[in-house]
Amino acid sequence: MNWERRLYLAAHPVAYPLLRGLARRGPVVRVPGVGVVVNDAAVARGVLMDGETFRKDGPGSPGELWTPVLGPSVLLNMEGEAHRALRRRLTDLFTPAYADELCGRVLAAPLDRLRDRLASGAPVDLVDAARVLAGAVISEVIGLDLAAEGEFRRLFERGERIVAMVSLRTRRLSPAQIRRARAVLDPLGDAAAKSYAAGDETTVMGRMRTLGLSADEARGAAGAFFLTGTETVATFVPRVVALLADSGRLAGAPADGFLDRAIDEAMRVTTPTPVMLRSVHRAAEIGGAPVRPGDRILIATHNCCRALGPFDPDRPHPPELRRLWFGAGPHFCIGYPLAMAQIRRVVRTVLDATPLRIVERSAARGVLIPTYRHLSVRSEARRRGDGAGAGVVTLVRRGRSAESGADTTFEERTP
């Protein structure tokens, strides 16, 4: 059993086998009590592109889940002209240039500390490191005045407590869950509102004010970014490093082209959004199957993505699959540039420390997004001298196979 499957089974021991079993039933499957399940990337993209027929604000949709927590106007629970108007105002919020500048500024010191720990040759838990780094970025986005690693770690844990309330089967939160979520989010909203009122255009909240968002819209957006962006980035970083290690593709500082291909391919395999929900607004067909108003559509993004095969950064993605894990059409993730800017900087810092050895890993349980509980790595560059990394890196497995959980060592061999 490979490690990605192990992570999914640890997170969703019942739902994941059922989800993968549905992939063998065809591109579109009606499942009593669940809804209409879409397993085909082209069909899924068609659903996501049609925001008039398939909506996020009806019964069984994300809006039903998150509106009681985030409010009525946070993009992920909106449709129609109101959604288009808010989306237009947010279009220039996270431009690639601004996202890269923000991450470069915020992550400079934390990444220096990570680089030093790796260079020392001591084991480094990439799960903890990724959480701290994600917490640093979201702290800046919201407008919190945090600086210490412990503060960033606690901020991440607060979001994790909310997301942990949700499973692949959750349709809505209970009143008690809503109260617990509000207890976490309300203070963050207060900080976002304060940053918004200050109007500093170098801050994300200040930019929202300049772009014409109301204080309530900015506050809701801050909560949505906190819930949807932080855990996605933090859970992904250890998984992409593990995929590169287990596939024998972990070589020293790769060229930008390979890094982006490897990240995209790892996103496909890990599928940070394993399912997406929509509610049918008007009668239509999906892949030849009729659907009726009120039907719940469950896009099995993981099934759509995994149909392409195992991890292979050299294989191009077909058009219908391109970044499907971030959505498509009117709801394509507006935070995509920010997520990618974070991931590129963190993964490059880790890869600069190769050759690496995975010394410990275990799967997390009771989480929505499958992830590692621990993934500790050790750089062997120091003990091999300054010349390490100049040659060809080949994979040497010691003891049991990497799939069994044994340590994996990467040794450099010059041509």
Short mmCIF file of C-alpha atoms in Angstrom, two decimals:
data_model
loop_
_atom_site.label_atom_id
_atom_site.label_comp_id
_atom_site.label_asym_id
_atom_site.label_seq_id
_atom_site.Cartn_x
_atom_site.Cartn_y
_atom_site.Cartn_z
CA MET A 1 0.00 0.00 0.00
CA ASN A 2 1.52 3.35 -0.96
CA TRP A 3 1.67 6.24 1.48
CA GLU A 4 -0.92 8.43 -0.24
CA ARG A 5 -3.52 5.67 0.03
CA ARG A 6 -2.49 5.15 3.64
CA LEU A 7 -3.08 8.84 4.39
CA TYR A 8 -6.57 8.75 2.86
CA LEU A 9 -7.51 5.59 4.72
CA ALA A 10 -6.29 7.05 8.02
CA ALA A 11 -8.37 10.19 7.47
CA HIS A 12 -11.47 8.51 6.02
CA PRO A 13 -11.38 4.75 6.74
CA VAL A 14 -14.98 4.18 5.59
CA ALA A 15 -15.70 6.99 3.13
CA TYR A 16 -12.48 6.64 1.11
CA PRO A 17 -12.95 2.99 0.03
CA LEU A 18 -16.54 3.83 -0.89
CA LEU A 19 -15.40 6.85 -2.89
CA ARG A 20 -12.79 4.83 -4.79
CA GLY A 21 -15.29 2.04 -5.34
CA LEU A 22 -17.64 4.49 -7.05
CA ALA A 23 -14.89 5.31 -9.55
CA ARG A 24 -15.38 1.84 -11.01
CA ARG A 25 -19.12 2.39 -11.49
CA GLY A 26 -18.77 4.86 -14.34
CA PRO A 27 -18.38 8.59 -14.99
CA VAL A 28 -21.70 9.54 -13.35
CA VAL A 29 -23.37 7.47 -10.61
CA ARG A 30 -26.56 8.22 -8.66
CA VAL A 31 -26.11 7.04 -5.06
CA PRO A 32 -29.17 7.04 -2.77
CA GLY A 33 -28.62 9.25 0.27
CA VAL A 34 -25.47 10.79 -1.24
CA GLY A 35 -26.45 12.37 -4.55
CA VAL A 36 -25.15 12.25 -8.09
CA VAL A 37 -21.45 11.38 -8.01
CA VAL A 38 -19.21 12.60 -10.85
CA ASN A 39 -16.00 10.61 -11.44
CA ASP A 40 -14.91 12.00 -14.82
CA ALA A 41 -12.76 15.13 -15.18
CA ALA A 42 -14.40 16.41 -18.37
CA VAL A 43 -17.89 16.01 -16.90
CA ALA A 44 -16.76 17.61 -13.64
CA ARG A 45 -15.31 20.61 -15.46
CA GLY A 46 -18.58 21.04 -17.34
CA VAL A 47 -20.51 21.13 -14.06
CA LEU A 48 -18.11 23.61 -12.48
CA MET A 49 -18.23 25.92 -15.51
CA ASP A 50 -22.04 26.16 -15.38
CA GLY A 51 -22.76 28.30 -12.35
CA GLU A 52 -26.37 28.92 -13.34
CA THR A 53 -27.43 25.27 -13.35
CA PHE A 54 -25.11 23.91 -10.65
CA ARG A 55 -24.88 26.23 -7.68
CA LYS A 56 -23.05 26.58 -4.36
CA ASP A 57 -25.95 28.17 -2.51
CA GLY A 58 -28.64 25.46 -2.59
CA PRO A 59 -29.51 22.40 -0.46
CA GLY A 60 -26.51 20.13 0.12
CA SER A 61 -24.07 22.73 -1.23
CA PRO A 62 -21.08 24.39 0.50
CA GLY A 63 -23.30 27.38 1.22
CA GLU A 64 -25.51 25.30 3.49
CA LEU A 65 -22.41 24.21 5.40
CA TRP A 66 -20.50 27.49 5.76
CA THR A 67 -23.00 30.37 5.61
CA PRO A 68 -23.93 30.05 9.33
CA VAL A 69 -20.23 30.41 10.16
CA LEU A 70 -18.87 32.88 7.61
CA GLY A 71 -21.91 34.93 6.69
CA PRO A 72 -23.77 35.26 3.38
CA SER A 73 -21.16 36.97 1.20
CA VAL A 74 -17.87 35.04 0.98
CA LEU A 75 -17.75 33.85 -2.66
CA LEU A 76 -17.82 30.15 -1.75
CA ASN A 77 -21.53 30.38 -0.88
CA MET A 78 -22.66 32.86 -3.55
CA GLU A 79 -23.95 32.67 -7.10
CA GLY A 80 -25.40 34.92 -9.78
CA GLU A 81 -24.79 38.64 -10.17
CA ALA A 82 -23.88 39.18 -6.51
CA HIS A 83 -21.12 36.59 -6.84
CA ARG A 84 -19.88 38.06 -10.12
CA ALA A 85 -19.77 41.56 -8.66
CA LEU A 86 -17.79 40.50 -5.59
CA ARG A 87 -15.50 38.35 -7.69
CA ARG A 88 -14.73 41.30 -9.98
CA ARG A 89 -13.75 43.43 -6.99
CA LEU A 90 -11.47 40.68 -5.70
CA THR A 91 -9.81 39.86 -9.02
CA ASP A 92 -6.76 42.01 -8.35
CA LEU A 93 -6.38 41.06 -4.68
CA PHE A 94 -3.85 38.24 -5.08
CA THR A 95 -2.01 38.98 -8.29
CA PRO A 96 1.00 36.69 -8.78
CA ALA A 97 3.39 39.60 -8.23
CA TYR A 98 1.70 40.74 -5.00
CA ALA A 99 1.39 37.17 -3.68
CA ASP A 100 5.08 36.51 -4.34
CA GLU A 101 6.11 39.78 -2.67
CA LEU A 102 3.93 39.05 0.36
CA CYS A 103 5.32 35.53 0.78
CA GLY A 104 8.88 36.69 0.20
CA ARG A 105 8.54 39.28 2.94
CA VAL A 106 6.60 37.20 5.47
CA LEU A 107 8.45 33.92 5.00
CA ALA A 108 12.01 35.27 4.81
CA ALA A 109 12.85 34.82 8.50
CA PRO A 110 10.92 31.54 9.06
CA LEU A 111 12.49 30.01 5.95
CA ASP A 112 15.95 31.09 7.10
CA ARG A 113 15.33 29.24 10.36
CA LEU A 114 14.10 26.17 8.47
CA ARG A 115 17.15 26.32 6.20
CA ASP A 116 19.46 26.48 9.22
CA ARG A 117 17.77 23.51 10.92
CA LEU A 118 18.07 21.43 7.77
CA ALA A 119 21.70 22.46 7.26
CA SER A 120 22.54 21.36 10.81
CA GLY A 121 21.77 17.77 9.89
CA ALA A 122 19.19 17.43 12.68
CA PRO A 123 15.79 15.81 11.94
CA VAL A 124 13.16 18.37 10.91
CA ASP A 125 9.42 17.64 11.08
CA LEU A 126 8.06 19.13 7.86
CA VAL A 127 4.49 18.86 9.16
CA ASP A 128 5.21 21.23 12.02
CA ALA A 129 7.34 23.50 9.83
CA ALA A 130 4.62 23.77 7.18
CA ARG A 131 2.02 24.65 9.81
CA VAL A 132 4.19 27.43 11.21
CA LEU A 133 4.83 28.84 7.72
CA ALA A 134 1.16 28.68 6.72
CA GLY A 135 0.24 30.36 10.01
CA ALA A 136 2.69 33.17 9.30
CA VAL A 137 1.15 33.92 5.92
CA ILE A 138 -2.48 33.79 7.04
CA SER A 139 -1.59 35.99 10.02
CA GLU A 140 -0.39 38.62 7.55
CA VAL A 141 -3.47 38.21 5.36
CA ILE A 142 -5.88 38.73 8.25
CA GLY A 143 -3.88 41.53 9.82
CA LEU A 144 -2.83 39.85 13.06
CA ASP A 145 0.17 41.14 14.97
CA LEU A 146 1.98 37.82 15.42
CA ALA A 147 5.69 37.10 15.15
CA ALA A 148 6.69 33.98 17.13
CA GLU A 149 6.56 30.43 15.80
CA GLY A 150 4.44 29.36 18.74
CA GLU A 151 1.85 32.00 17.85
CA PHE A 152 1.72 30.84 14.24
CA ARG A 153 1.39 27.23 15.38
CA ARG A 154 -1.52 28.06 17.68
CA LEU A 155 -3.24 30.05 14.93
CA PHE A 156 -3.07 27.05 12.62
CA GLU A 157 -4.42 24.78 15.35
CA ARG A 158 -7.44 27.06 15.78
CA GLY A 159 -8.38 26.64 12.13
CA GLU A 160 -7.69 22.93 12.31
CA ARG A 161 -10.26 22.56 15.09
CA ILE A 162 -12.96 24.02 12.85
CA VAL A 163 -12.08 22.00 9.75
CA ALA A 164 -11.94 18.81 11.85
CA MET A 165 -15.69 19.19 12.45
CA VAL A 166 -16.29 18.37 8.79
CA SER A 167 -16.10 14.95 7.14
CA LEU A 168 -16.79 13.81 3.58
CA ARG A 169 -20.35 13.07 4.71
CA THR A 170 -21.10 16.37 6.50
CA ARG A 171 -24.00 18.39 5.08
CA ARG A 172 -24.32 21.03 7.78
CA LEU A 173 -22.83 21.95 11.14
CA SER A 174 -24.77 21.53 14.36
CA PRO A 175 -25.65 24.59 16.47
CA ALA A 176 -22.92 23.63 18.96
CA GLN A 177 -20.36 23.33 16.16
CA ILE A 178 -21.39 26.69 14.76
CA ARG A 179 -20.89 28.29 18.19
CA ARG A 180 -17.41 26.74 18.50
CA ALA A 181 -16.47 27.92 15.02
CA ARG A 182 -17.71 31.44 15.71
CA ALA A 183 -15.71 31.53 18.94
CA VAL A 184 -12.57 31.01 16.85
CA LEU A 185 -13.47 33.18 13.88
CA ASP A 186 -15.00 36.23 15.58
CA PRO A 187 -11.70 37.47 17.13
CA LEU A 188 -9.98 36.97 13.78
CA GLY A 189 -12.77 38.94 12.11
CA ASP A 190 -12.25 41.75 14.62
CA ALA A 191 -8.54 41.88 13.71
CA ALA A 192 -9.40 41.88 10.00
CA ALA A 193 -11.90 44.71 10.52
CA LYS A 194 -9.25 46.75 12.36
CA SER A 195 -6.77 46.23 9.53
CA TYR A 196 -9.47 47.14 7.00
CA ALA A 197 -10.29 50.37 8.87
CA ALA A 198 -6.61 51.38 8.90
CA GLY A 199 -6.69 51.33 5.09
CA ASP A 200 -3.00 50.55 4.56
CA GLU A 201 -2.83 49.46 0.91
CA THR A 202 0.23 47.29 1.56
CA THR A 203 -1.96 44.96 3.66
CA VAL A 204 -4.50 42.49 2.26
CA MET A 205 -7.38 44.03 4.25
CA GLY A 206 -6.36 47.51 3.15
CA ARG A 207 -6.28 46.34 -0.45
CA MET A 208 -9.81 45.00 -0.05
CA ARG A 209 -10.96 48.44 1.06
CA THR A 210 -9.27 50.04 -1.93
CA LEU A 211 -10.89 47.47 -4.24
CA GLY A 212 -14.32 48.53 -3.01
CA LEU A 213 -15.27 45.75 -0.61
CA SER A 214 -17.39 46.61 2.40
CA ALA A 215 -16.13 45.97 5.92
CA ASP A 216 -18.46 42.96 6.26
CA GLU A 217 -17.29 41.52 2.93
CA ALA A 218 -13.65 41.91 3.92
CA ARG A 219 -14.32 40.31 7.29
CA GLY A 220 -16.08 37.35 5.67
CA ALA A 221 -13.31 36.96 3.10
CA ALA A 222 -10.70 36.85 5.86
CA GLY A 223 -12.57 34.00 7.54
CA ALA A 224 -12.89 32.10 4.27
CA PHE A 225 -9.17 32.49 3.50
CA PHE A 226 -8.33 31.30 7.02
CA LEU A 227 -10.44 28.14 6.71
CA THR A 228 -9.75 27.17 3.10
CA GLY A 229 -6.18 28.26 2.49
CA THR A 230 -4.17 27.55 5.61
CA GLU A 231 -4.70 23.81 5.88
CA THR A 232 -4.47 23.24 2.12
CA VAL A 233 -0.92 24.60 1.98
CA ALA A 234 0.24 23.11 5.28
CA THR A 235 -0.94 19.59 4.48
CA PHE A 236 0.45 19.65 0.95
CA VAL A 237 4.09 20.54 1.60
CA PRO A 238 5.04 17.32 3.45
CA ARG A 239 3.13 15.24 0.89
CA VAL A 240 4.91 16.66 -2.16
CA VAL A 241 8.29 16.05 -0.51
CA ALA A 242 7.26 12.48 0.34
CA LEU A 243 6.02 11.85 -3.22
CA LEU A 244 9.31 13.08 -4.66
CA ALA A 245 11.22 10.91 -2.20
CA ASP A 246 9.17 7.75 -2.78
CA SER A 247 9.34 8.12 -6.57
CA GLY A 248 13.10 8.65 -6.58
CA ARG A 249 12.72 12.16 -8.01
CA LEU A 250 14.16 14.10 -5.10
CA ALA A 251 17.22 15.83 -6.54
CA GLY A 252 18.95 19.00 -5.41
CA ALA A 253 17.53 22.45 -6.29
CA PRO A 254 15.54 21.73 -9.47
CA ALA A 255 14.95 24.19 -12.28
CA ASP A 256 11.80 26.27 -12.02
CA GLY A 257 10.10 24.29 -14.77
CA PHE A 258 10.48 20.98 -12.98
CA LEU A 259 9.46 22.43 -9.63
CA ASP A 260 6.17 23.73 -11.03
CA ARG A 261 5.48 20.45 -12.83
CA ALA A 262 6.22 18.47 -9.70
CA ILE A 263 3.92 20.68 -7.61
CA ASP A 264 1.07 20.44 -10.13
CA GLU A 265 1.47 16.67 -10.39
CA ALA A 266 1.59 16.29 -6.62
CA MET A 267 -1.55 18.43 -6.37
CA ARG A 268 -3.25 16.04 -8.79
CA VAL A 269 -2.24 12.97 -6.80
CA THR A 270 -2.97 14.39 -3.35
CA THR A 271 -6.10 16.31 -4.49
CA PRO A 272 -6.39 18.87 -1.67
CA THR A 273 -10.13 19.17 -2.38
CA PRO A 274 -11.13 15.49 -2.69
CA VAL A 275 -14.80 16.30 -3.26
CA MET A 276 -16.73 19.38 -4.39
CA LEU A 277 -20.43 19.96 -3.87
CA ARG A 278 -23.08 21.61 -6.02
CA SER A 279 -26.87 21.84 -5.90
CA VAL A 280 -28.93 21.50 -9.09
CA HIS A 281 -30.93 24.67 -9.77
CA ARG A 282 -32.70 23.60 -12.97
CA ALA A 283 -33.25 20.35 -14.87
CA ALA A 284 -30.24 19.28 -16.91
CA GLU A 285 -28.07 16.33 -17.90
CA ILE A 286 -24.68 15.35 -16.55
CA GLY A 287 -22.76 12.94 -18.74
CA GLY A 288 -26.05 11.81 -20.28
CA ALA A 289 -27.71 11.26 -16.88
CA PRO A 290 -30.73 13.48 -16.07
CA VAL A 291 -30.67 15.57 -12.89
CA ARG A 292 -33.49 17.47 -11.24
CA PRO A 293 -33.70 20.73 -9.24
CA GLY A 294 -32.64 20.05 -5.68
CA ASP A 295 -30.36 17.14 -6.56
CA ARG A 296 -27.02 17.15 -4.78
CA ILE A 297 -23.98 16.84 -7.02
CA LEU A 298 -20.86 15.37 -5.46
CA ILE A 299 -17.86 15.86 -7.73
CA ALA A 300 -15.35 13.20 -6.72
CA THR A 301 -12.35 15.35 -7.59
CA HIS A 302 -9.99 12.70 -6.25
CA ASN A 303 -11.42 10.06 -8.59
CA CYS A 304 -11.24 12.48 -11.53
CA CYS A 305 -7.60 13.29 -10.79
CA ARG A 306 -6.32 9.83 -9.93
CA ALA A 307 -7.67 8.36 -13.18
CA LEU A 308 -4.57 9.70 -14.95
CA GLY A 309 -2.32 7.26 -13.09
CA PRO A 310 0.50 7.30 -10.52
CA PHE A 311 2.75 10.25 -9.72
CA ASP A 312 4.80 11.29 -12.76
CA PRO A 313 5.98 14.93 -13.02
CA ASP A 314 7.04 14.41 -16.65
CA ARG A 315 3.54 13.51 -17.86
CA PRO A 316 1.44 16.48 -19.08
CA HIS A 317 -2.07 16.96 -17.80
CA PRO A 318 -4.95 16.89 -20.30
CA PRO A 319 -6.91 20.16 -20.61
CA GLU A 320 -9.95 18.91 -18.72
CA LEU A 321 -7.79 18.06 -15.70
CA ARG A 322 -5.79 21.28 -15.52
CA ARG A 323 -5.80 22.42 -11.87
CA LEU A 324 -9.22 20.89 -11.34
CA TRP A 325 -8.38 20.54 -7.62
CA PHE A 326 -8.65 24.36 -7.39
CA GLY A 327 -12.03 24.34 -9.13
CA ALA A 328 -12.99 25.78 -12.51
CA GLY A 329 -15.09 28.53 -13.99
CA PRO A 330 -16.70 31.19 -11.76
CA HIS A 331 -15.49 29.55 -8.53
CA PHE A 332 -11.87 28.86 -9.43
CA CYS A 333 -9.90 29.46 -6.22
CA ILE A 334 -9.11 33.15 -5.95
CA GLY A 335 -6.28 32.36 -3.54
CA TYR A 336 -4.45 30.15 -6.05
CA PRO A 337 -1.57 32.62 -6.64
CA LEU A 338 -1.01 33.00 -2.91
CA ALA A 339 -1.05 29.25 -2.29
CA MET A 340 1.42 28.62 -5.12
CA ALA A 341 3.74 31.41 -3.98
CA GLN A 342 3.92 29.84 -0.51
CA ILE A 343 4.38 26.31 -1.79
CA ARG A 344 7.14 27.21 -4.25
CA ARG A 345 9.21 29.00 -1.62
CA VAL A 346 8.85 26.32 1.04
CA VAL A 347 9.44 23.33 -1.26
CA ARG A 348 12.46 24.98 -2.87
CA THR A 349 13.97 25.61 0.58
CA VAL A 350 13.54 21.93 1.46
CA LEU A 351 14.92 20.71 -1.87
CA ASP A 352 17.95 22.97 -1.51
CA ALA A 353 18.93 20.77 1.46
CA THR A 354 19.11 17.54 -0.54
CA PRO A 355 20.22 14.81 -0.31
CA LEU A 356 17.50 14.11 2.25
CA ARG A 357 16.48 11.06 4.20
CA ILE A 358 13.00 10.44 5.58
CA VAL A 359 13.62 9.29 9.14
CA GLU A 360 10.06 9.07 10.48
CA ARG A 361 6.51 9.41 9.22
CA SER A 362 3.02 8.56 10.32
CA ALA A 363 -0.48 9.28 9.04
CA ALA A 364 -2.90 11.71 10.70
CA ARG A 365 -6.33 10.52 11.79
CA GLY A 366 -9.54 12.45 12.31
CA VAL A 367 -8.75 15.11 9.70
CA LEU A 368 -10.67 16.36 6.66
CA ILE A 369 -7.69 16.79 4.33
CA PRO A 370 -5.48 13.66 4.47
CA THR A 371 -2.03 14.47 5.74
CA TYR A 372 0.94 13.26 7.74
CA ARG A 373 0.93 13.49 11.52
CA HIS A 374 4.72 13.60 11.35
CA LEU A 375 7.15 13.61 8.43
CA SER A 376 10.69 14.07 9.68
CA VAL A 377 13.57 14.46 7.26
CA ARG A 378 17.30 14.81 7.72
CA SER A 379 19.69 16.47 5.31
CA GLU A 380 22.88 14.53 4.64
CA ALA A 381 24.56 17.29 2.67
CA ARG A 382 26.66 18.42 5.63
CA ARG A 383 28.24 15.05 6.28
CA ARG A 384 28.99 14.61 2.59
CA GLY A 385 30.80 17.89 2.15
CA ASP A 386 30.23 20.94 0.00
CA GLY A 387 30.26 18.89 -3.18
CA ALA A 388 27.01 17.12 -2.35
CA GLY A 389 24.24 17.72 -4.81
CA ALA A 390 26.50 18.22 -7.83
CA GLY A 391 26.03 14.79 -9.30
CA VAL A 392 23.26 12.37 -10.14
CA VAL A 393 20.95 11.43 -7.26
CA THR A 394 19.78 7.83 -7.13
CA LEU A 395 17.41 6.18 -4.71
CA VAL A 396 18.68 3.56 -2.29
CA ARG A 397 16.11 1.82 -0.08
CA ARG A 398 17.46 0.23 3.06
CA GLY A 399 15.54 -2.56 4.72
CA ARG A 400 11.90 -2.74 3.71
CA SER A 401 10.46 -0.86 0.78
CA ALA A 402 9.53 2.81 1.07
CA GLU A 403 5.87 1.83 0.70
CA SER A 404 6.06 -0.18 3.90
CA GLY A 405 7.15 2.90 5.81
CA ALA A 406 10.85 2.16 6.07
CA ASP A 407 13.45 4.92 5.97
CA THR A 408 14.34 6.12 2.49
CA THR A 409 17.87 7.34 1.76
CA PHE A 410 19.02 9.40 -1.20
CA GLU A 411 22.66 9.06 -2.11
CA GLU A 412 24.55 11.20 -4.56
CA ARG A 413 26.67 9.58 -7.22
CA THR A 414 28.71 11.63 -9.64
CA PRO A 415 28.74 10.56 -13.29
#
